[in-house]
Coordinates of C-alpha atoms in Angstrom, one line a residue:
Chain U
X1 CA -28.4 -6.1 13.2
X2 CA -24.7 -5.9 14.9
X3 CA -22.4 -3.8 14.0
X4 CA -18.3 -4.8 14.1
X5 CA -17.1 -1.5 12.3
X6 CA -17.4 1.1 10.8
X7 CA -15.8 4.1 8.8
X8 CA -16.3 7.4 8.2
X9 CA -14.6 8.8 4.6
X10 CA -14.2 12.9 4.3
X11 CA -11.4 15.7 2.8
X12 CA -12.2 18.9 3.5
X13 CA -13.1 20.0 7.0
X14 CA -12.9 17.3 8.1
X15 CA -10.6 17.6 10.7
X16 CA -12.5 20.1 13.6
X17 CA -15.5 17.4 11.9
X18 CA -13.4 14.3 13.4
X19 CA -13.0 15.5 16.1
X20 CA -16.6 17.0 16.4
X21 CA -16.9 12.6 16.1
X22 CA -15.0 11.2 18.0
X23 CA -15.1 13.2 20.9
X24 CA -18.6 12.3 21.5
X25 CA -17.5 8.1 22.4
X26 CA -18.0 7.3 24.7
X27 CA -15.0 5.3 26.6
X28 CA -16.3 1.9 26.5
X29 CA -17.2 2.1 23.3
X30 CA -17.4 -1.0 21.5
X31 CA -16.2 -1.2 17.6
X32 CA -13.5 -0.5 15.2
X33 CA -12.9 3.2 14.4
X34 CA -11.7 3.8 10.8
X35 CA -11.0 6.7 9.3
X36 CA -10.1 7.7 5.7
X37 CA -9.3 11.2 5.7
X38 CA -7.9 12.8 2.6
X39 CA -4.5 14.7 3.1
X40 CA -1.1 15.0 2.0
X41 CA 1.3 12.8 0.6
X42 CA 4.0 14.0 3.5
X43 CA 1.0 14.9 6.9
X44 CA 3.2 12.1 8.8
X45 CA 1.6 11.4 12.1
X46 CA -0.3 15.2 12.8
X47 CA -3.8 13.8 12.3
X48 CA -3.5 10.6 14.6
X49 CA -2.2 13.4 17.3
X50 CA -5.1 15.8 17.3
X51 CA -7.8 12.9 16.8
X52 CA -6.5 11.5 20.1
X53 CA -6.2 14.8 22.0
X54 CA -9.5 14.5 22.1
X55 CA -10.8 10.8 23.5
X56 CA -10.1 8.0 25.7
X57 CA -10.2 6.1 22.4
X58 CA -6.2 4.6 21.6
X59 CA -5.8 6.2 17.7
X60 CA -3.4 5.0 15.9
X61 CA -2.4 4.8 11.9
X62 CA -2.8 2.3 10.4
X63 CA 0.6 -0.8 10.3
X64 CA 0.1 -3.3 6.9
X65 CA -1.0 -6.3 7.7
X66 CA -2.4 -4.3 11.2
X67 CA -5.8 -6.7 12.7
X68 CA -8.7 -5.0 13.2
X69 CA -9.1 -4.6 17.8
X70 CA -12.3 -2.8 19.3
X71 CA -12.4 0.3 20.2
X72 CA -9.7 1.7 18.8
X73 CA -9.7 4.5 15.9
X74 CA -7.7 3.3 12.9
X75 CA -6.2 6.5 10.9
X76 CA -5.8 5.4 6.8
X77 CA -2.1 6.4 6.0
X78 CA -1.4 9.3 4.0
X79 CA 0.0 7.8 0.4
X80 CA -2.0 4.5 0.9
X81 CA -5.5 2.8 -0.5
X82 CA -6.5 1.4 2.6
X83 CA -8.4 -2.3 2.6
X84 CA -10.0 -4.4 4.4
X85 CA -10.0 -8.2 5.2
X86 CA -12.5 -10.3 7.3
X87 CA -10.1 -9.0 10.9
X88 CA -6.9 -7.5 9.9
X89 CA -6.3 -4.5 7.7
X90 CA -4.4 -4.9 3.6
X91 CA -2.5 -1.8 2.3
X92 CA -1.3 -0.8 -1.0
X93 CA 0.0 1.6 -3.0
X94 CA -2.0 0.8 -6.5
X95 CA -2.8 3.9 -8.6
X96 CA -4.9 6.1 -6.6
X97 CA -8.9 6.6 -7.0
X98 CA -10.0 9.8 -8.9
X99 CA -7.1 11.8 -8.2
X100 CA -6.7 10.8 -3.8
X101 CA -5.4 7.4 -1.8
X102 CA -6.2 6.5 0.1
X103 CA -9.6 6.7 -1.7
X104 CA -12.9 6.9 0.4
X105 CA -14.1 4.7 -2.2
X106 CA -11.6 1.6 -2.3
X107 CA -12.3 1.4 1.4
X108 CA -15.4 1.6 1.9
X109 CA -16.1 -0.6 -0.9
X110 CA -13.6 -3.4 0.8
X111 CA -15.0 -2.7 4.7
X112 CA -19.0 -3.7 2.5
X113 CA -18.0 -7.2 0.6
X114 CA -15.7 -8.6 3.8
X115 CA -18.2 -7.4 6.6
X116 CA -21.5 -6.7 4.7
X117 CA -24.3 -5.6 6.6
X118 CA -22.2 -5.5 10.0
X119 CA -21.0 -2.5 8.4
X120 CA -20.8 1.0 8.7
X121 CA -20.1 3.8 6.2
X122 CA -19.7 7.6 7.7
X123 CA -20.1 10.6 4.6
X124 CA -18.7 13.7 6.4
X125 CA -17.5 16.9 4.8
X126 CA -15.1 17.2 2.4
X127 CA -15.4 19.5 -1.1
X128 CA -15.4 16.2 -4.1
X129 CA -17.4 12.9 -4.6
X130 CA -15.4 10.0 -3.0
X131 CA -16.9 8.2 -0.9
X132 CA -20.3 8.1 -2.9
X133 CA -20.0 4.9 -4.7
X134 CA -18.8 2.9 -1.8
X135 CA -21.3 4.4 0.2
X136 CA -23.7 3.1 -1.9
X137 CA -22.1 -0.7 -1.5
X138 CA -22.6 -0.7 2.2
X139 CA -25.5 -0.1 2.0
X140 CA -27.0 -2.5 -1.2
X141 CA -25.0 -5.5 0.9
X142 CA -27.1 -4.3 4.3
X143 CA -24.8 -2.4 5.7
X144 CA -26.3 1.0 7.7
X145 CA -25.5 4.5 5.9
X146 CA -24.9 7.8 7.5
X147 CA -24.3 11.4 5.7
X148 CA -23.5 13.9 7.9
X149 CA -26.2 16.6 7.1
X150 CA -25.2 19.0 4.4
X151 CA -26.4 22.1 5.7
X152 CA -24.6 21.6 9.1
X153 CA -20.9 20.6 6.3
X154 CA -18.1 23.0 6.6
X155 CA -18.4 21.6 2.5
X156 CA -21.5 19.6 1.4
X157 CA -19.9 18.1 -1.4
X158 CA -18.9 15.4 -0.5
X159 CA -22.4 14.8 1.9
X160 CA -24.2 16.1 -1.3
X161 CA -22.7 13.3 -3.5
X162 CA -23.2 10.4 -1.4
X163 CA -26.8 11.6 -0.4
X164 CA -28.2 11.4 -4.5
X165 CA -25.7 8.1 -4.3
X166 CA -27.6 6.5 -1.6
X167 CA -30.7 8.8 -0.9
X168 CA -31.8 6.4 2.0
X169 CA -28.9 6.7 4.4
X170 CA -29.5 8.4 7.2
X171 CA -28.6 12.7 6.9
X172 CA -28.0 13.6 10.2
X173 CA -25.5 15.9 12.2
X174 CA -22.6 15.1 13.5
X175 CA -23.7 14.8 17.2
X176 CA -26.8 13.0 16.2
X177 CA -24.5 10.4 14.4
X178 CA -22.1 10.7 17.3
X179 CA -24.9 9.1 19.7
X180 CA -25.9 7.1 17.0
X181 CA -22.6 5.4 16.4
X182 CA -22.5 4.7 20.4
X183 CA -25.8 3.6 20.3
X184 CA -24.8 0.4 18.0
X185 CA -25.7 -3.1 18.3
X186 CA -22.2 -5.0 19.0
X187 CA -21.8 -8.7 18.5
X188 CA -20.8 -10.1 21.3
X189 CA -18.5 -12.0 20.7
X190 CA -15.8 -11.6 17.5
X191 CA -16.1 -14.3 15.0
X192 CA -12.7 -14.0 14.1
X193 CA -12.7 -17.0 11.2
X194 CA -15.6 -15.7 8.3
X195 CA -14.4 -15.3 5.7
Chain Z
X1 CA 3.1 1.4 -16.1
X2 CA 0.4 0.6 -15.4
X3 CA -2.2 2.8 -17.3
X4 CA -4.5 5.6 -16.0
X5 CA -7.9 3.6 -14.1
X6 CA -11.0 5.3 -15.8
X7 CA -13.2 7.0 -13.2
X8 CA -15.7 4.2 -14.1
X9 CA -13.7 1.1 -13.7
X10 CA -11.7 2.4 -10.9
X11 CA -13.8 0.7 -7.9
X12 CA -12.5 -3.1 -9.0
X13 CA -14.9 -5.1 -6.9
X14 CA -17.4 -7.2 -8.2
X15 CA -21.4 -6.6 -9.5
X16 CA -23.1 -6.7 -6.3
X17 CA -25.1 -9.8 -7.0
X18 CA -21.5 -11.9 -6.0
X19 CA -22.0 -13.9 -3.7
X20 CA -18.9 -13.5 -1.3
X21 CA -17.8 -17.4 -0.6
X22 CA -18.0 -18.1 -4.7
X23 CA -16.0 -15.7 -5.1
X24 CA -13.6 -16.5 -2.6
X25 CA -13.6 -20.0 -4.6
X26 CA -13.1 -18.9 -7.8
X27 CA -10.1 -16.8 -7.4
X28 CA -8.2 -19.4 -5.3
X29 CA -9.1 -21.4 -8.5
X30 CA -7.1 -18.9 -10.6
X31 CA -4.5 -18.7 -8.9
X32 CA -3.9 -23.1 -8.6
X33 CA -4.7 -22.5 -13.1
X34 CA -2.1 -19.6 -12.8
X35 CA 0.2 -21.7 -10.7
X36 CA 0.0 -25.1 -12.6
X37 CA -0.1 -23.3 -16.1
X38 CA 2.3 -21.1 -15.9
X39 CA 4.3 -21.4 -12.5
X40 CA 3.5 -17.4 -12.0
X41 CA 2.7 -18.7 -7.6
X42 CA 0.4 -15.5 -6.9
X43 CA -1.8 -18.1 -4.3
X44 CA -0.6 -16.5 -1.2
X45 CA -1.4 -13.2 -2.1
X46 CA -3.2 -10.3 0.0
X47 CA -6.6 -11.6 -0.6
X48 CA -8.0 -8.4 -0.9
X49 CA -5.1 -6.5 -3.4
X50 CA -5.6 -8.9 -5.5
X51 CA -8.9 -9.3 -5.3
X52 CA -9.8 -5.5 -6.6
X53 CA -7.1 -6.5 -8.8
X54 CA -8.8 -9.4 -10.4
X55 CA -11.2 -7.7 -10.7
X56 CA -10.1 -4.6 -12.1
X57 CA -8.2 -6.8 -15.4
X58 CA -12.0 -8.5 -15.2
X59 CA -13.7 -5.7 -16.1
X60 CA -11.3 -4.7 -19.2
X61 CA -11.0 -7.7 -20.8
X62 CA -14.9 -7.4 -21.4
X63 CA -16.2 -10.3 -18.6
X64 CA -18.5 -10.2 -15.8
X65 CA -17.2 -12.8 -14.3
X66 CA -13.1 -14.8 -12.5
X67 CA -14.7 -18.2 -13.7
X68 CA -14.2 -16.7 -17.3
X69 CA -10.9 -14.9 -16.4
X70 CA -9.4 -18.1 -15.4
X71 CA -11.4 -19.3 -19.2
X72 CA -9.6 -16.7 -20.8
X73 CA -5.8 -17.0 -19.7
X74 CA -5.7 -20.5 -19.3
X75 CA -5.6 -20.4 -23.0
X76 CA -5.0 -17.2 -24.1
X77 CA -0.8 -17.0 -22.8
X78 CA -1.0 -13.5 -24.3
X79 CA -4.0 -12.8 -21.7
X80 CA -2.2 -14.6 -19.1
X81 CA 0.7 -11.7 -20.2
X82 CA -1.8 -9.0 -19.2
X83 CA -3.0 -9.6 -16.3
X84 CA 1.0 -10.6 -14.4
X85 CA 0.7 -6.9 -15.8
X86 CA -2.0 -6.5 -13.5
X87 CA -0.3 -8.1 -10.6
X88 CA 3.3 -7.5 -10.7
X89 CA 3.2 -3.5 -11.1
X90 CA 3.7 -2.0 -8.0
X91 CA 4.0 1.5 -8.3
X92 CA 6.7 3.5 -6.4
X93 CA 8.2 7.8 -6.8
X94 CA 11.6 9.0 -6.7
X95 CA 12.1 9.7 -3.5
X96 CA 9.2 8.4 -1.8
X97 CA 9.0 9.5 2.0
X98 CA 11.5 11.7 1.8
X99 CA 12.2 11.0 5.5
X100 CA 13.5 8.0 4.8
X101 CA 15.8 8.9 2.4
X102 CA 16.9 11.5 4.8
X103 CA 17.4 8.7 7.5
X104 CA 19.1 6.5 5.4
X105 CA 21.9 9.6 4.3
X106 CA 22.2 10.3 7.7
X107 CA 22.2 6.7 10.0
X108 CA 23.2 3.7 7.5
X109 CA 25.4 6.3 5.0
X110 CA 27.8 5.9 7.7
X111 CA 27.7 2.4 8.7
X112 CA 28.2 1.3 5.4
X113 CA 31.6 3.5 5.1
X114 CA 33.5 1.2 7.0
X115 CA 33.1 -1.7 4.9
X116 CA 35.4 -2.6 2.0
X117 CA 32.2 -3.3 -0.2
X118 CA 29.3 -2.4 0.3
X119 CA 25.9 -5.2 -1.8
X120 CA 22.5 -4.0 -1.7
X121 CA 19.9 -5.3 -3.0
X122 CA 15.8 -3.5 -3.9
X123 CA 13.9 -6.5 -3.9
X124 CA 11.1 -5.8 -6.3
X125 CA 12.3 -3.1 -7.6
X126 CA 9.8 -3.0 -9.9
X127 CA 10.5 0.3 -12.5
X128 CA 13.4 1.6 -11.1
X129 CA 12.8 5.4 -9.4
X130 CA 14.0 3.5 -6.1
X131 CA 17.2 2.1 -7.9
X132 CA 17.8 5.5 -9.1
X133 CA 17.0 7.2 -5.5
X134 CA 19.3 5.0 -3.5
X135 CA 22.4 5.5 -6.7
X136 CA 22.3 9.1 -6.6
X137 CA 22.7 9.0 -2.3
X138 CA 25.8 6.8 -2.4
X139 CA 27.4 8.8 -5.5
X140 CA 26.3 11.9 -3.7
X141 CA 28.0 10.3 -0.8
X142 CA 31.3 8.9 -2.8
X143 CA 30.5 5.2 -1.7
X144 CA 28.4 4.4 -5.1
X145 CA 32.7 3.4 -7.0
X146 CA 32.1 0.6 -4.4
X147 CA 29.2 -0.2 -4.5
X148 CA 27.1 -4.2 -6.1
X149 CA 23.3 -3.2 -6.6
X150 CA 21.7 -5.6 -7.1
X151 CA 17.6 -4.8 -8.6
X152 CA 15.5 -7.2 -8.7
X153 CA 11.6 -8.1 -9.9
X154 CA 9.7 -11.0 -11.0
X155 CA 8.2 -8.9 -13.9
X156 CA 10.6 -8.5 -16.7
X157 CA 8.7 -5.5 -18.1
X158 CA 9.1 -3.2 -15.9
X159 CA 12.6 -4.3 -15.2
X160 CA 12.8 -2.8 -18.6
X161 CA 11.4 0.3 -18.0
X162 CA 14.2 0.3 -15.1
X163 CA 17.3 -0.6 -16.7
X164 CA 16.5 2.0 -19.5
X165 CA 15.7 5.0 -16.5
X166 CA 13.7 7.5 -18.3
X167 CA 11.0 8.0 -16.3
X168 CA 7.8 10.3 -17.0
X169 CA 9.0 14.5 -17.4
X170 CA 5.6 15.1 -15.3
X171 CA 7.1 14.1 -12.3
X172 CA 10.2 15.5 -11.6
X173 CA 8.9 18.4 -10.3
X174 CA 7.3 16.1 -7.5
X175 CA 10.4 14.1 -7.8
X176 CA 12.7 17.3 -7.0
X177 CA 10.7 18.0 -4.6
X178 CA 11.1 15.0 -2.1
X179 CA 14.8 15.3 -3.4
X180 CA 14.7 18.6 -1.4
X181 CA 13.5 17.1 1.5
X182 CA 16.1 13.4 1.5
X183 CA 18.4 16.5 1.7
X184 CA 20.2 16.3 -1.8
X185 CA 22.8 17.4 -2.4
X186 CA 23.1 18.3 -5.8
X187 CA 20.7 20.1 -8.1
X188 CA 18.1 17.5 -9.3
X189 CA 18.7 18.5 -12.8
X190 CA 22.3 17.8 -13.1
X191 CA 21.0 13.9 -13.0
X192 CA 18.7 13.5 -15.7
X193 CA 18.6 15.2 -19.3
X194 CA 14.7 15.6 -20.8
X195 CA 13.3 14.2 -24.0
X196 CA 10.5 15.1 -25.8
X197 CA 7.7 14.0 -22.5
X198 CA 11.2 11.4 -21.1
X199 CA 13.5 12.4 -18.3
X200 CA 16.2 10.4 -18.9
X201 CA 19.1 9.7 -15.6
X202 CA 21.7 9.0 -16.2
X203 CA 23.7 5.9 -16.8
X204 CA 26.6 6.6 -15.0
X205 CA 24.3 6.0 -11.9
X206 CA 24.0 2.3 -12.9
X207 CA 27.3 1.7 -13.4
X208 CA 27.4 -1.1 -10.7
X209 CA 23.4 -3.1 -10.5
X210 CA 22.5 -5.7 -11.9
X211 CA 18.8 -5.5 -13.2
X212 CA 17.2 -9.6 -13.4
X213 CA 14.5 -11.2 -12.7
X214 CA 14.3 -12.6 -9.5
X215 CA 11.0 -14.0 -8.1
X216 CA 10.5 -14.1 -3.7
X217 CA 7.8 -16.4 -4.2
X218 CA 10.0 -19.0 -5.2
X219 CA 13.5 -18.8 -5.6
X220 CA 16.5 -18.6 -3.2
X221 CA 18.8 -16.0 -2.0
X222 CA 21.2 -16.0 -4.3
X223 CA 23.5 -13.4 -2.9
X224 CA 25.3 -11.9 1.3
X225 CA 23.9 -8.1 1.2
X226 CA 24.9 -4.8 3.4
X227 CA 21.4 -3.7 3.0
X228 CA 17.7 -5.1 1.3
X229 CA 15.5 -2.8 0.0
X230 CA 11.5 -3.9 0.0
X231 CA 9.1 -1.0 1.3
X232 CA 5.7 -1.2 -0.4
X233 CA 6.0 -5.0 -1.3
X234 CA 5.4 -6.5 1.0
X235 CA 2.5 -5.2 1.7
X236 CA 1.3 -7.5 -1.4
X237 CA 1.7 -11.0 0.2
X238 CA -0.3 -12.4 3.0
X239 CA 1.2 -13.4 6.8
X240 CA 2.1 -17.0 6.1
X241 CA 4.1 -14.8 2.6
X242 CA 5.9 -12.8 4.2
X243 CA 7.5 -14.2 6.9
X244 CA 8.9 -17.0 4.2
X245 CA 10.0 -14.0 2.4
X246 CA 11.5 -12.2 5.5
X247 CA 14.4 -16.1 6.7
X248 CA 14.8 -14.6 3.1
X249 CA 15.8 -11.5 3.9
X250 CA 17.3 -12.8 7.3
X251 CA 19.3 -15.5 5.2
X252 CA 20.5 -13.4 3.1
X253 CA 22.2 -10.1 5.3
X254 CA 25.7 -10.0 6.7
X255 CA 25.3 -9.5 10.2
X256 CA 24.4 -6.3 11.2
X257 CA 23.4 -6.2 8.2
X258 CA 20.4 -3.3 7.3
X259 CA 16.2 -3.9 5.7
X260 CA 14.5 -1.4 4.1
X261 CA 10.9 -1.6 4.6
X262 CA 7.9 1.2 3.6
X263 CA 7.0 3.3 6.0
X264 CA 3.6 1.7 7.3
X265 CA 5.7 -2.2 7.1
X266 CA 6.8 -3.7 10.5
X267 CA 8.9 -6.2 11.1
X268 CA 5.9 -6.0 15.0
X269 CA 4.0 -9.8 13.3
X270 CA 6.9 -12.0 12.1
X271 CA 8.7 -13.7 14.0
X272 CA 12.3 -12.5 12.9
X273 CA 11.4 -9.2 15.0
X274 CA 14.3 -10.4 17.8
X275 CA 16.7 -10.6 15.8
X276 CA 16.2 -6.6 13.8
X277 CA 16.8 -3.7 16.2
X278 CA 15.0 0.0 15.1
X279 CA 17.9 2.3 13.9
X280 CA 14.9 4.6 13.6
X281 CA 12.0 6.0 16.3
X282 CA 9.5 6.3 12.7
X283 CA 11.0 5.4 9.8
X284 CA 11.5 1.4 9.5
X285 CA 15.1 0.6 8.9
X286 CA 16.4 -2.4 11.2
X287 CA 19.9 -3.8 11.4
X288 CA 20.6 -7.6 12.1
X289 CA 21.9 -7.7 15.6
X290 CA 22.0 -12.4 15.9

């Protein structure tokens, strides 16, 4: 199975986990990696710049309608939901879902519905249950579901909820998640017109 | 005002068994039907967000497919009203992105001082939070007297809320904080009177404001403006419709007029990028230069 997009959701403890994860990704990483991290609505550009410090991949906050490109790390902007369409992003200021905007569930569901079995969902450390329902959608659509092993998470609640929702998800350490992502088969010719 | 979602309806997606290609056909048919029967044109709205909203309404009506929703809204205009609210309401806040309003005060207000008369268009103003925010800045800078604000939205129900100027009291702490960060010069509570669970904003803030219905998709320009605000409205449109609306804005701005977009909206994907200069490296404030 060739994969085309990865969505990583995290909350409490996420910064350290994300830095550890993307540090391990090789410079020629061939997939777009989309990060949805709960954070304060005025947190600004700090997260992307802290992530950029530890990877040769290009890191940016998503602008509305930006095309999705391989080998790029995208960060969901604070105070917007991040939706994924085939080949590009769309933002929304619809109501927070379970008190969160961005909502990890919303982005995971959107990736699953647009990319189906070509999508990868990853749920890392966090102190709530966001991501559990979205990861289930990724799994149900035939995508790959990865979860941080709760015992290795700074805050195990979110990975635990994700595993309860998707018992078949693979529970791995951050290092193992990075190795798994780096070895994923990548579709050579991206099709831009799949709807 | 959008109704808060309960956790279980909040996912707003189709049942798993749903075929994505069929879903797209049903959504396109529904939007075509709504356009032909009611005249509301949502056909060029961003697919991912209109899809979420359509499923939200489908579930709220107790239905299980988009086709069922189509039958309902075509035959029952009250159901159409409910759908219209879902599709056209955008959620905003007073002084959303305080940094934006700070830059507006510091960089745009001095430019506005050079005009004898200022016309501002808030396109897609929704329930008016940002109209009152702008009016407060202009009042404090002594410019409100020579300003006329045109606040428009497709949705008449939200315009009535905007006209009334009553916002939820439980948001005032957040708005006060935003106001201070935006460089507010007074005490924010001077601007409203608390009553029950609402904050009634001083009607004098909108003494020079005209609220009226306008559809960015189908209506034309109606004046020439010094500033156009359209923040977090275009995100709901697809690229093609965004470009059409950018044509409308370009045609409606005076030379050296200012276009203010949402913080994650960009002219980068529009053909009008060369016609504007950026006034600030971070905030989405553009000046028409050709």
